[in-house]
Short mmCIF file of N, CA and C in Angstrom, two decimals:
data_model
loop_
_atom_site.label_atom_id
_atom_site.label_comp_id
_atom_site.label_asym_id
_atom_site.label_seq_id
_atom_site.Cartn_x
_atom_site.Cartn_y
_atom_site.Cartn_z
N MET A 99 18.56 61.32 11.67
CA MET A 99 17.41 60.62 12.19
C MET A 99 16.67 59.81 11.14
N PRO A 100 16.57 60.25 9.86
CA PRO A 100 15.85 59.46 8.87
C PRO A 100 16.48 58.08 8.67
N GLU A 101 17.79 57.95 8.90
CA GLU A 101 18.41 56.65 8.72
C GLU A 101 17.91 55.66 9.80
N ASP A 102 17.49 56.16 10.96
CA ASP A 102 16.96 55.30 12.01
C ASP A 102 15.70 54.58 11.57
N LEU A 103 14.90 55.23 10.74
CA LEU A 103 13.65 54.63 10.31
C LEU A 103 13.87 53.40 9.44
N ASP A 104 15.01 53.33 8.79
CA ASP A 104 15.30 52.19 7.92
C ASP A 104 15.94 51.02 8.65
N GLN A 105 16.27 51.19 9.93
CA GLN A 105 16.93 50.13 10.66
C GLN A 105 16.00 48.96 10.93
N ASN A 106 16.57 47.78 10.95
CA ASN A 106 15.82 46.56 11.22
C ASN A 106 15.90 46.28 12.72
N ILE A 107 14.77 46.16 13.38
CA ILE A 107 14.72 45.93 14.82
C ILE A 107 15.31 44.55 15.16
N CYS A 108 15.32 43.64 14.21
CA CYS A 108 15.82 42.30 14.47
C CYS A 108 17.33 42.29 14.65
N GLU A 109 18.01 43.36 14.31
CA GLU A 109 19.46 43.45 14.54
C GLU A 109 19.69 43.80 16.00
N ALA A 110 20.65 43.16 16.60
CA ALA A 110 20.89 43.31 18.03
C ALA A 110 21.19 44.74 18.43
N GLU A 111 21.96 45.45 17.63
CA GLU A 111 22.33 46.82 17.98
C GLU A 111 21.09 47.73 17.99
N ALA A 112 20.24 47.58 16.99
CA ALA A 112 19.03 48.41 16.92
C ALA A 112 18.09 48.07 18.08
N PHE A 113 17.95 46.80 18.34
CA PHE A 113 17.07 46.39 19.44
C PHE A 113 17.60 46.92 20.78
N GLU A 114 18.92 46.85 20.95
CA GLU A 114 19.51 47.35 22.19
C GLU A 114 19.31 48.86 22.33
N ARG A 115 19.42 49.57 21.24
CA ARG A 115 19.16 51.02 21.28
C ARG A 115 17.72 51.30 21.70
N ILE A 116 16.80 50.55 21.15
CA ILE A 116 15.39 50.74 21.52
C ILE A 116 15.20 50.40 22.99
N TYR A 117 15.80 49.32 23.43
CA TYR A 117 15.67 48.92 24.83
C TYR A 117 16.21 50.00 25.75
N ASN A 118 17.41 50.46 25.47
CA ASN A 118 18.03 51.47 26.32
C ASN A 118 17.23 52.78 26.32
N LYS A 119 16.60 53.08 25.22
CA LYS A 119 15.88 54.33 25.09
C LYS A 119 14.52 54.28 25.81
N TYR A 120 13.80 53.15 25.73
CA TYR A 120 12.41 53.11 26.19
C TYR A 120 12.14 52.27 27.45
N ALA A 121 13.04 51.44 27.86
CA ALA A 121 12.75 50.52 28.98
C ALA A 121 12.35 51.26 30.26
N ASP A 122 13.13 52.27 30.64
CA ASP A 122 12.80 53.01 31.86
C ASP A 122 11.50 53.78 31.72
N ASP A 123 11.27 54.34 30.54
CA ASP A 123 10.02 55.11 30.32
C ASP A 123 8.80 54.20 30.42
N ILE A 124 8.88 53.01 29.86
CA ILE A 124 7.74 52.08 29.92
C ILE A 124 7.52 51.64 31.36
N HIS A 125 8.60 51.33 32.06
CA HIS A 125 8.46 50.93 33.45
C HIS A 125 7.81 52.05 34.27
N ASP A 126 8.31 53.26 34.12
CA ASP A 126 7.75 54.39 34.87
C ASP A 126 6.29 54.62 34.53
N PHE A 127 5.95 54.52 33.26
CA PHE A 127 4.56 54.68 32.83
C PHE A 127 3.68 53.66 33.51
N LEU A 128 4.07 52.40 33.48
CA LEU A 128 3.27 51.34 34.11
C LEU A 128 3.23 51.50 35.63
N TYR A 129 4.35 51.86 36.21
CA TYR A 129 4.40 52.01 37.67
C TYR A 129 3.47 53.13 38.12
N TYR A 130 3.52 54.28 37.46
CA TYR A 130 2.70 55.41 37.88
C TYR A 130 1.23 55.20 37.55
N LYS A 131 0.95 54.47 36.51
CA LYS A 131 -0.45 54.27 36.13
C LYS A 131 -1.11 53.16 36.94
N TYR A 132 -0.36 52.08 37.24
CA TYR A 132 -0.98 50.90 37.88
C TYR A 132 -0.41 50.54 39.23
N GLY A 133 0.74 51.05 39.59
CA GLY A 133 1.34 50.73 40.88
C GLY A 133 2.29 49.54 40.78
N ALA A 134 2.94 49.25 41.89
CA ALA A 134 3.97 48.21 41.91
C ALA A 134 3.41 46.80 42.07
N GLN A 135 2.16 46.67 42.52
CA GLN A 135 1.62 45.34 42.81
C GLN A 135 1.46 44.47 41.56
N PHE A 136 1.47 45.05 40.38
CA PHE A 136 1.31 44.27 39.15
C PHE A 136 2.63 44.06 38.41
N ASN A 137 3.73 44.26 39.10
CA ASN A 137 5.07 43.98 38.54
C ASN A 137 5.35 44.72 37.22
N PRO A 138 5.47 46.03 37.26
CA PRO A 138 5.71 46.78 36.03
C PRO A 138 7.04 46.42 35.35
N ARG A 139 8.05 46.03 36.12
CA ARG A 139 9.34 45.66 35.52
C ARG A 139 9.17 44.39 34.70
N ASP A 140 8.42 43.43 35.20
CA ASP A 140 8.18 42.21 34.45
C ASP A 140 7.40 42.47 33.17
N LYS A 141 6.39 43.31 33.25
CA LYS A 141 5.59 43.65 32.07
C LYS A 141 6.44 44.38 31.04
N THR A 142 7.36 45.20 31.50
CA THR A 142 8.27 45.91 30.59
C THR A 142 9.12 44.88 29.83
N GLN A 143 9.67 43.93 30.58
CA GLN A 143 10.49 42.89 29.95
C GLN A 143 9.67 42.06 28.97
N ASP A 144 8.46 41.73 29.37
CA ASP A 144 7.57 40.94 28.50
C ASP A 144 7.24 41.70 27.21
N ALA A 145 7.06 43.02 27.33
CA ALA A 145 6.78 43.82 26.14
C ALA A 145 7.97 43.78 25.17
N PHE A 146 9.17 43.81 25.69
CA PHE A 146 10.35 43.74 24.82
C PHE A 146 10.50 42.35 24.20
N ILE A 147 10.09 41.33 24.92
CA ILE A 147 10.11 39.98 24.36
C ILE A 147 9.13 39.91 23.20
N LYS A 148 7.93 40.49 23.37
CA LYS A 148 6.96 40.52 22.28
C LYS A 148 7.50 41.30 21.09
N LEU A 149 8.21 42.40 21.36
CA LEU A 149 8.80 43.17 20.26
C LEU A 149 9.81 42.32 19.53
N TRP A 150 10.63 41.58 20.27
CA TRP A 150 11.63 40.73 19.62
C TRP A 150 10.96 39.64 18.79
N ASP A 151 9.88 39.07 19.32
CA ASP A 151 9.15 38.05 18.59
C ASP A 151 8.54 38.59 17.30
N ASN A 152 8.16 39.86 17.30
CA ASN A 152 7.51 40.47 16.15
C ASN A 152 8.41 41.49 15.47
N CYS A 153 9.71 41.34 15.59
CA CYS A 153 10.63 42.35 15.08
C CYS A 153 10.54 42.54 13.56
N LYS A 154 10.15 41.51 12.85
CA LYS A 154 10.04 41.64 11.39
C LYS A 154 8.80 42.43 10.98
N LYS A 155 7.79 42.46 11.86
CA LYS A 155 6.52 43.13 11.55
C LYS A 155 6.50 44.58 12.01
N VAL A 156 7.34 44.94 12.97
CA VAL A 156 7.31 46.27 13.55
C VAL A 156 8.47 47.08 12.99
N THR A 157 8.16 48.27 12.51
CA THR A 157 9.21 49.13 11.99
C THR A 157 9.87 49.88 13.14
N PHE A 158 11.02 50.43 12.87
CA PHE A 158 11.77 51.15 13.88
C PHE A 158 10.96 52.33 14.41
N GLY A 159 10.27 53.01 13.54
CA GLY A 159 9.48 54.18 13.93
C GLY A 159 8.26 53.83 14.75
N LYS A 160 7.76 52.63 14.64
CA LYS A 160 6.55 52.21 15.37
C LYS A 160 6.88 51.45 16.66
N ALA A 161 8.16 51.26 16.95
CA ALA A 161 8.56 50.44 18.10
C ALA A 161 8.06 51.01 19.41
N LYS A 162 8.17 52.32 19.60
CA LYS A 162 7.75 52.92 20.86
C LYS A 162 6.26 52.72 21.08
N SER A 163 5.48 53.00 20.08
CA SER A 163 4.03 52.83 20.17
C SER A 163 3.68 51.37 20.46
N PHE A 164 4.33 50.46 19.76
CA PHE A 164 4.11 49.03 19.94
C PHE A 164 4.39 48.62 21.38
N LEU A 165 5.55 49.06 21.90
CA LEU A 165 5.95 48.68 23.25
C LEU A 165 4.98 49.20 24.30
N PHE A 166 4.61 50.47 24.21
CA PHE A 166 3.69 51.03 25.18
C PHE A 166 2.32 50.38 25.12
N THR A 167 1.86 50.10 23.91
CA THR A 167 0.55 49.46 23.77
C THR A 167 0.56 48.06 24.34
N ILE A 168 1.57 47.28 24.00
CA ILE A 168 1.68 45.91 24.50
C ILE A 168 1.81 45.90 26.02
N ALA A 169 2.66 46.73 26.57
CA ALA A 169 2.86 46.78 28.01
C ALA A 169 1.55 47.16 28.73
N ASN A 170 0.87 48.16 28.21
CA ASN A 170 -0.40 48.59 28.79
C ASN A 170 -1.44 47.47 28.73
N ASN A 171 -1.53 46.80 27.59
CA ASN A 171 -2.49 45.69 27.45
C ASN A 171 -2.15 44.53 28.40
N MET A 172 -0.88 44.24 28.56
CA MET A 172 -0.48 43.19 29.51
C MET A 172 -0.91 43.55 30.93
N MET A 173 -0.74 44.80 31.27
CA MET A 173 -1.12 45.25 32.62
C MET A 173 -2.65 45.16 32.78
N LEU A 174 -3.40 45.55 31.75
CA LEU A 174 -4.86 45.45 31.83
C LEU A 174 -5.30 44.00 31.95
N ASN A 175 -4.64 43.11 31.23
CA ASN A 175 -4.95 41.68 31.33
C ASN A 175 -4.66 41.15 32.73
N GLU A 176 -3.56 41.63 33.33
CA GLU A 176 -3.21 41.21 34.68
C GLU A 176 -4.27 41.69 35.68
N ILE A 177 -4.76 42.90 35.49
CA ILE A 177 -5.80 43.43 36.39
C ILE A 177 -7.08 42.62 36.24
N LYS A 178 -7.45 42.29 35.01
CA LYS A 178 -8.63 41.47 34.80
C LYS A 178 -8.47 40.10 35.48
N HIS A 179 -7.29 39.54 35.35
CA HIS A 179 -7.01 38.25 35.98
C HIS A 179 -7.14 38.35 37.49
N GLN A 180 -6.60 39.41 38.07
CA GLN A 180 -6.69 39.59 39.51
C GLN A 180 -8.13 39.72 39.98
N LYS A 181 -8.97 40.37 39.17
CA LYS A 181 -10.39 40.49 39.51
C LYS A 181 -11.04 39.11 39.54
N VAL A 182 -10.71 38.27 38.57
CA VAL A 182 -11.28 36.92 38.55
C VAL A 182 -10.80 36.13 39.75
N VAL A 183 -9.53 36.27 40.09
CA VAL A 183 -8.98 35.56 41.27
C VAL A 183 -9.71 36.01 42.52
N LEU A 184 -9.90 37.30 42.68
CA LEU A 184 -10.59 37.81 43.85
C LEU A 184 -12.03 37.32 43.91
N LYS A 185 -12.68 37.29 42.76
CA LYS A 185 -14.05 36.80 42.71
C LYS A 185 -14.14 35.36 43.18
N HIS A 186 -13.19 34.54 42.74
CA HIS A 186 -13.21 33.13 43.13
C HIS A 186 -12.79 32.94 44.58
N GLN A 187 -11.99 33.82 45.10
CA GLN A 187 -11.61 33.73 46.51
C GLN A 187 -12.79 34.06 47.41
N LYS A 188 -13.69 34.91 46.95
CA LYS A 188 -14.87 35.27 47.73
C LYS A 188 -15.83 34.08 47.85
N ASN A 189 -15.88 33.26 46.83
CA ASN A 189 -16.72 32.06 46.89
C ASN A 189 -16.05 31.03 47.77
N LYS A 190 -16.47 30.96 49.00
CA LYS A 190 -15.84 30.04 49.94
C LYS A 190 -16.39 28.65 49.72
N PRO A 191 -15.51 27.67 49.60
CA PRO A 191 -16.00 26.30 49.47
C PRO A 191 -16.60 25.83 50.79
N SER A 192 -17.42 24.83 50.72
CA SER A 192 -18.00 24.29 51.94
C SER A 192 -16.88 23.75 52.81
N SER A 193 -17.03 23.95 54.10
CA SER A 193 -15.94 23.61 55.03
C SER A 193 -16.05 22.20 55.56
N PHE A 194 -16.89 21.39 54.99
CA PHE A 194 -17.00 20.04 55.48
C PHE A 194 -16.70 19.06 54.36
N ASN A 195 -16.35 17.84 54.74
CA ASN A 195 -16.16 16.78 53.76
C ASN A 195 -16.66 15.47 54.36
N ASN A 196 -16.76 14.48 53.55
CA ASN A 196 -17.31 13.20 53.98
C ASN A 196 -16.23 12.23 54.42
N GLU A 197 -14.99 12.71 54.53
CA GLU A 197 -13.90 11.82 54.90
C GLU A 197 -13.77 11.73 56.42
N THR A 198 -13.50 10.53 56.86
CA THR A 198 -13.36 10.30 58.30
C THR A 198 -11.97 10.77 58.75
N PRO A 199 -11.80 11.07 60.02
CA PRO A 199 -10.49 11.46 60.52
C PRO A 199 -9.44 10.36 60.31
N GLU A 200 -9.87 9.12 60.39
CA GLU A 200 -8.94 8.01 60.17
C GLU A 200 -8.42 8.00 58.73
N PHE A 201 -9.34 8.26 57.78
CA PHE A 201 -8.95 8.31 56.38
C PHE A 201 -7.95 9.43 56.15
N ILE A 202 -8.22 10.59 56.71
CA ILE A 202 -7.33 11.74 56.54
C ILE A 202 -5.96 11.45 57.14
N LEU A 203 -5.94 10.81 58.31
CA LEU A 203 -4.68 10.44 58.94
C LEU A 203 -3.90 9.45 58.08
N GLU A 204 -4.58 8.43 57.57
CA GLU A 204 -3.93 7.45 56.69
C GLU A 204 -3.41 8.12 55.43
N GLN A 205 -4.18 9.04 54.89
CA GLN A 205 -3.77 9.75 53.68
C GLN A 205 -2.49 10.56 53.95
N ASN A 206 -2.44 11.25 55.08
CA ASN A 206 -1.25 12.04 55.43
C ASN A 206 -0.05 11.15 55.66
N GLN A 207 -0.25 10.02 56.32
CA GLN A 207 0.85 9.09 56.54
C GLN A 207 1.38 8.52 55.23
N TYR A 208 0.47 8.18 54.33
CA TYR A 208 0.87 7.65 53.04
C TYR A 208 1.66 8.70 52.25
N LEU A 209 1.19 9.96 52.31
CA LEU A 209 1.86 11.03 51.61
C LEU A 209 3.28 11.24 52.16
N GLU A 210 3.42 11.17 53.47
CA GLU A 210 4.75 11.29 54.09
C GLU A 210 5.68 10.16 53.61
N LYS A 211 5.14 8.94 53.60
CA LYS A 211 5.93 7.79 53.15
C LYS A 211 6.29 7.93 51.68
N TYR A 212 5.34 8.38 50.87
CA TYR A 212 5.59 8.59 49.44
C TYR A 212 6.70 9.61 49.24
N ASN A 213 6.64 10.71 49.95
CA ASN A 213 7.67 11.76 49.82
C ASN A 213 9.03 11.25 50.28
N LYS A 214 9.03 10.41 51.32
CA LYS A 214 10.29 9.85 51.82
C LYS A 214 10.90 8.92 50.77
N VAL A 215 10.08 8.04 50.20
CA VAL A 215 10.58 7.13 49.15
C VAL A 215 11.02 7.92 47.92
N LEU A 216 10.25 8.92 47.57
CA LEU A 216 10.58 9.74 46.40
C LEU A 216 11.91 10.44 46.61
N SER A 217 12.15 10.94 47.81
CA SER A 217 13.43 11.62 48.08
C SER A 217 14.60 10.65 48.15
N SER A 218 14.33 9.37 48.38
CA SER A 218 15.41 8.39 48.43
C SER A 218 15.82 7.93 47.04
N LEU A 219 15.04 8.23 46.02
CA LEU A 219 15.40 7.85 44.65
C LEU A 219 16.64 8.62 44.20
N LYS A 220 17.36 8.06 43.24
CA LYS A 220 18.46 8.79 42.63
C LYS A 220 17.88 10.04 41.95
N GLU A 221 18.66 11.07 41.89
CA GLU A 221 18.16 12.34 41.33
C GLU A 221 17.68 12.15 39.88
N GLU A 222 18.41 11.39 39.09
CA GLU A 222 18.01 11.18 37.69
C GLU A 222 16.66 10.51 37.60
N GLN A 223 16.44 9.51 38.45
CA GLN A 223 15.16 8.80 38.46
C GLN A 223 14.03 9.71 38.89
N ARG A 224 14.27 10.46 39.96
CA ARG A 224 13.25 11.34 40.52
C ARG A 224 12.87 12.43 39.50
N VAL A 225 13.86 13.03 38.86
CA VAL A 225 13.59 14.09 37.91
C VAL A 225 12.78 13.57 36.72
N ALA A 226 13.22 12.45 36.17
CA ALA A 226 12.49 11.86 35.02
C ALA A 226 11.08 11.44 35.41
N PHE A 227 10.94 10.81 36.57
CA PHE A 227 9.63 10.35 37.04
C PHE A 227 8.69 11.54 37.23
N LEU A 228 9.16 12.58 37.91
CA LEU A 228 8.28 13.74 38.18
C LEU A 228 7.94 14.50 36.91
N LEU A 229 8.91 14.64 36.01
CA LEU A 229 8.61 15.32 34.74
C LEU A 229 7.53 14.57 33.97
N ASN A 230 7.58 13.25 34.03
CA ASN A 230 6.62 12.44 33.29
C ASN A 230 5.28 12.39 33.99
N LYS A 231 5.26 12.00 35.25
CA LYS A 231 4.01 11.73 35.95
C LYS A 231 3.35 12.98 36.55
N VAL A 232 4.13 13.95 36.96
CA VAL A 232 3.54 15.14 37.57
C VAL A 232 3.29 16.21 36.52
N GLU A 233 4.30 16.50 35.71
CA GLU A 233 4.15 17.57 34.71
C GLU A 233 3.57 17.05 33.40
N GLY A 234 3.47 15.74 33.22
CA GLY A 234 2.83 15.18 32.04
C GLY A 234 3.67 15.26 30.76
N LYS A 235 4.95 15.39 30.88
CA LYS A 235 5.81 15.47 29.69
C LYS A 235 6.01 14.07 29.10
N LYS A 236 6.16 14.04 27.80
CA LYS A 236 6.38 12.78 27.08
C LYS A 236 7.85 12.37 27.23
N HIS A 237 8.11 11.12 27.00
CA HIS A 237 9.48 10.59 27.13
C HIS A 237 10.43 11.35 26.20
N SER A 238 9.99 11.61 24.97
CA SER A 238 10.86 12.30 24.03
C SER A 238 11.16 13.73 24.48
N GLU A 239 10.18 14.42 25.08
CA GLU A 239 10.40 15.78 25.58
C GLU A 239 11.39 15.76 26.74
N ILE A 240 11.25 14.78 27.61
CA ILE A 240 12.17 14.69 28.76
C ILE A 240 13.58 14.38 28.29
N ALA A 241 13.68 13.48 27.30
CA ALA A 241 15.01 13.14 26.77
C ALA A 241 15.68 14.38 26.18
N GLU A 242 14.94 15.15 25.43
CA GLU A 242 15.49 16.36 24.84
C GLU A 242 15.89 17.35 25.92
N PHE A 243 15.05 17.50 26.94
CA PHE A 243 15.29 18.45 28.04
C PHE A 243 16.54 18.06 28.84
N LEU A 244 16.68 16.75 29.12
CA LEU A 244 17.80 16.28 29.93
C LEU A 244 19.07 16.00 29.11
N GLY A 245 18.93 15.94 27.80
CA GLY A 245 20.07 15.67 26.94
C GLY A 245 20.52 14.21 26.96
N VAL A 246 19.54 13.31 27.11
CA VAL A 246 19.83 11.88 27.08
C VAL A 246 18.91 11.23 26.06
N THR A 247 19.10 9.91 25.85
CA THR A 247 18.25 9.23 24.89
C THR A 247 16.90 8.90 25.51
N GLN A 248 15.96 8.59 24.68
CA GLN A 248 14.61 8.27 25.14
C GLN A 248 14.64 6.96 25.94
N LYS A 249 15.47 6.02 25.55
CA LYS A 249 15.58 4.74 26.28
C LYS A 249 16.09 4.97 27.70
N VAL A 250 17.02 5.90 27.88
CA VAL A 250 17.53 6.22 29.20
C VAL A 250 16.41 6.80 30.07
N VAL A 251 15.61 7.67 29.47
CA VAL A 251 14.49 8.26 30.20
C VAL A 251 13.49 7.18 30.60
N GLU A 252 13.16 6.29 29.67
CA GLU A 252 12.22 5.20 29.97
C GLU A 252 12.75 4.34 31.10
N TYR A 253 14.04 4.02 31.07
CA TYR A 253 14.64 3.21 32.13
C TYR A 253 14.54 3.90 33.48
N ARG A 254 14.85 5.20 33.50
CA ARG A 254 14.79 5.95 34.76
C ARG A 254 13.37 6.00 35.33
N ILE A 255 12.41 6.22 34.48
CA ILE A 255 11.03 6.31 34.93
C ILE A 255 10.54 4.96 35.46
N TYR A 256 10.79 3.92 34.71
CA TYR A 256 10.31 2.60 35.12
C TYR A 256 11.05 2.06 36.33
N SER A 257 12.33 2.38 36.45
CA SER A 257 13.05 1.94 37.66
C SER A 257 12.54 2.71 38.89
N ALA A 258 12.24 3.99 38.73
CA ALA A 258 11.65 4.76 39.83
C ALA A 258 10.28 4.20 40.20
N PHE A 259 9.50 3.88 39.18
CA PHE A 259 8.17 3.33 39.40
C PHE A 259 8.25 2.01 40.17
N ASN A 260 9.20 1.18 39.76
CA ASN A 260 9.36 -0.13 40.45
C ASN A 260 9.77 0.03 41.90
N ILE A 261 10.63 0.99 42.18
CA ILE A 261 11.05 1.24 43.56
C ILE A 261 9.85 1.72 44.37
N LEU A 262 9.09 2.66 43.81
CA LEU A 262 7.91 3.17 44.51
C LEU A 262 6.89 2.06 44.75
N LYS A 263 6.71 1.21 43.74
CA LYS A 263 5.76 0.10 43.87
C LYS A 263 6.20 -0.89 44.95
N LYS A 264 7.51 -1.11 45.02
CA LYS A 264 8.04 -2.06 46.02
C LYS A 264 7.95 -1.48 47.43
N GLU A 265 8.22 -0.19 47.58
CA GLU A 265 8.27 0.43 48.90
C GLU A 265 6.88 0.83 49.43
N LEU A 266 5.98 1.16 48.53
CA LEU A 266 4.66 1.65 48.95
C LEU A 266 3.59 0.62 48.65
N GLU A 267 2.85 0.26 49.64
CA GLU A 267 1.79 -0.72 49.49
C GLU A 267 0.63 -0.11 48.72
N GLY A 268 0.21 -0.75 47.67
CA GLY A 268 -0.95 -0.29 46.88
C GLY A 268 -0.64 0.87 46.00
N PHE A 269 0.64 1.10 45.64
CA PHE A 269 1.01 2.24 44.78
C PHE A 269 0.63 1.96 43.35
N LYS A 270 -0.18 2.85 42.76
CA LYS A 270 -0.58 2.73 41.36
C LYS A 270 -0.62 4.12 40.74
N ILE A 271 -0.42 4.13 39.44
CA ILE A 271 -0.51 5.41 38.70
C ILE A 271 -1.52 5.22 37.59
N LYS A 272 -2.36 6.24 37.44
CA LYS A 272 -3.39 6.18 36.40
C LYS A 272 -2.80 6.58 35.08
#
């Protein structure tokens, strides 16, 4: 057993031994303490990811304590988050707006037409356009993600934009 204390957690075999030894125990601990609604299996996996990220800082002998502490803290954070969500759900927004029924109808029709034109784009154009305009990713990030050059990404985005502009009256992007 003393040789175990000298093992480096960053080695795959040692990490796997720790995982096999403690994963079920951590899951059961979280499940019995907090219940299934907070996804104890996910928190267990997340705790092991944190251990892997900090494998150089955590010794083999402290791994169990680290894992249980991290998993418990993640669960407590999730509970706090759920309390905030519930608090905000209790605050009901006002049920009226200043928009006319005609405006709402036009808005829905425009959205339907937008979705139709968006779905008619080539997949490469649609993916690049949505990654850029919806998710806010930069051209270089999209190029790296898709495995193409930045010029290809720019072409796909601008060609998608031109199609949308041509098909949709008054289409603009901020």
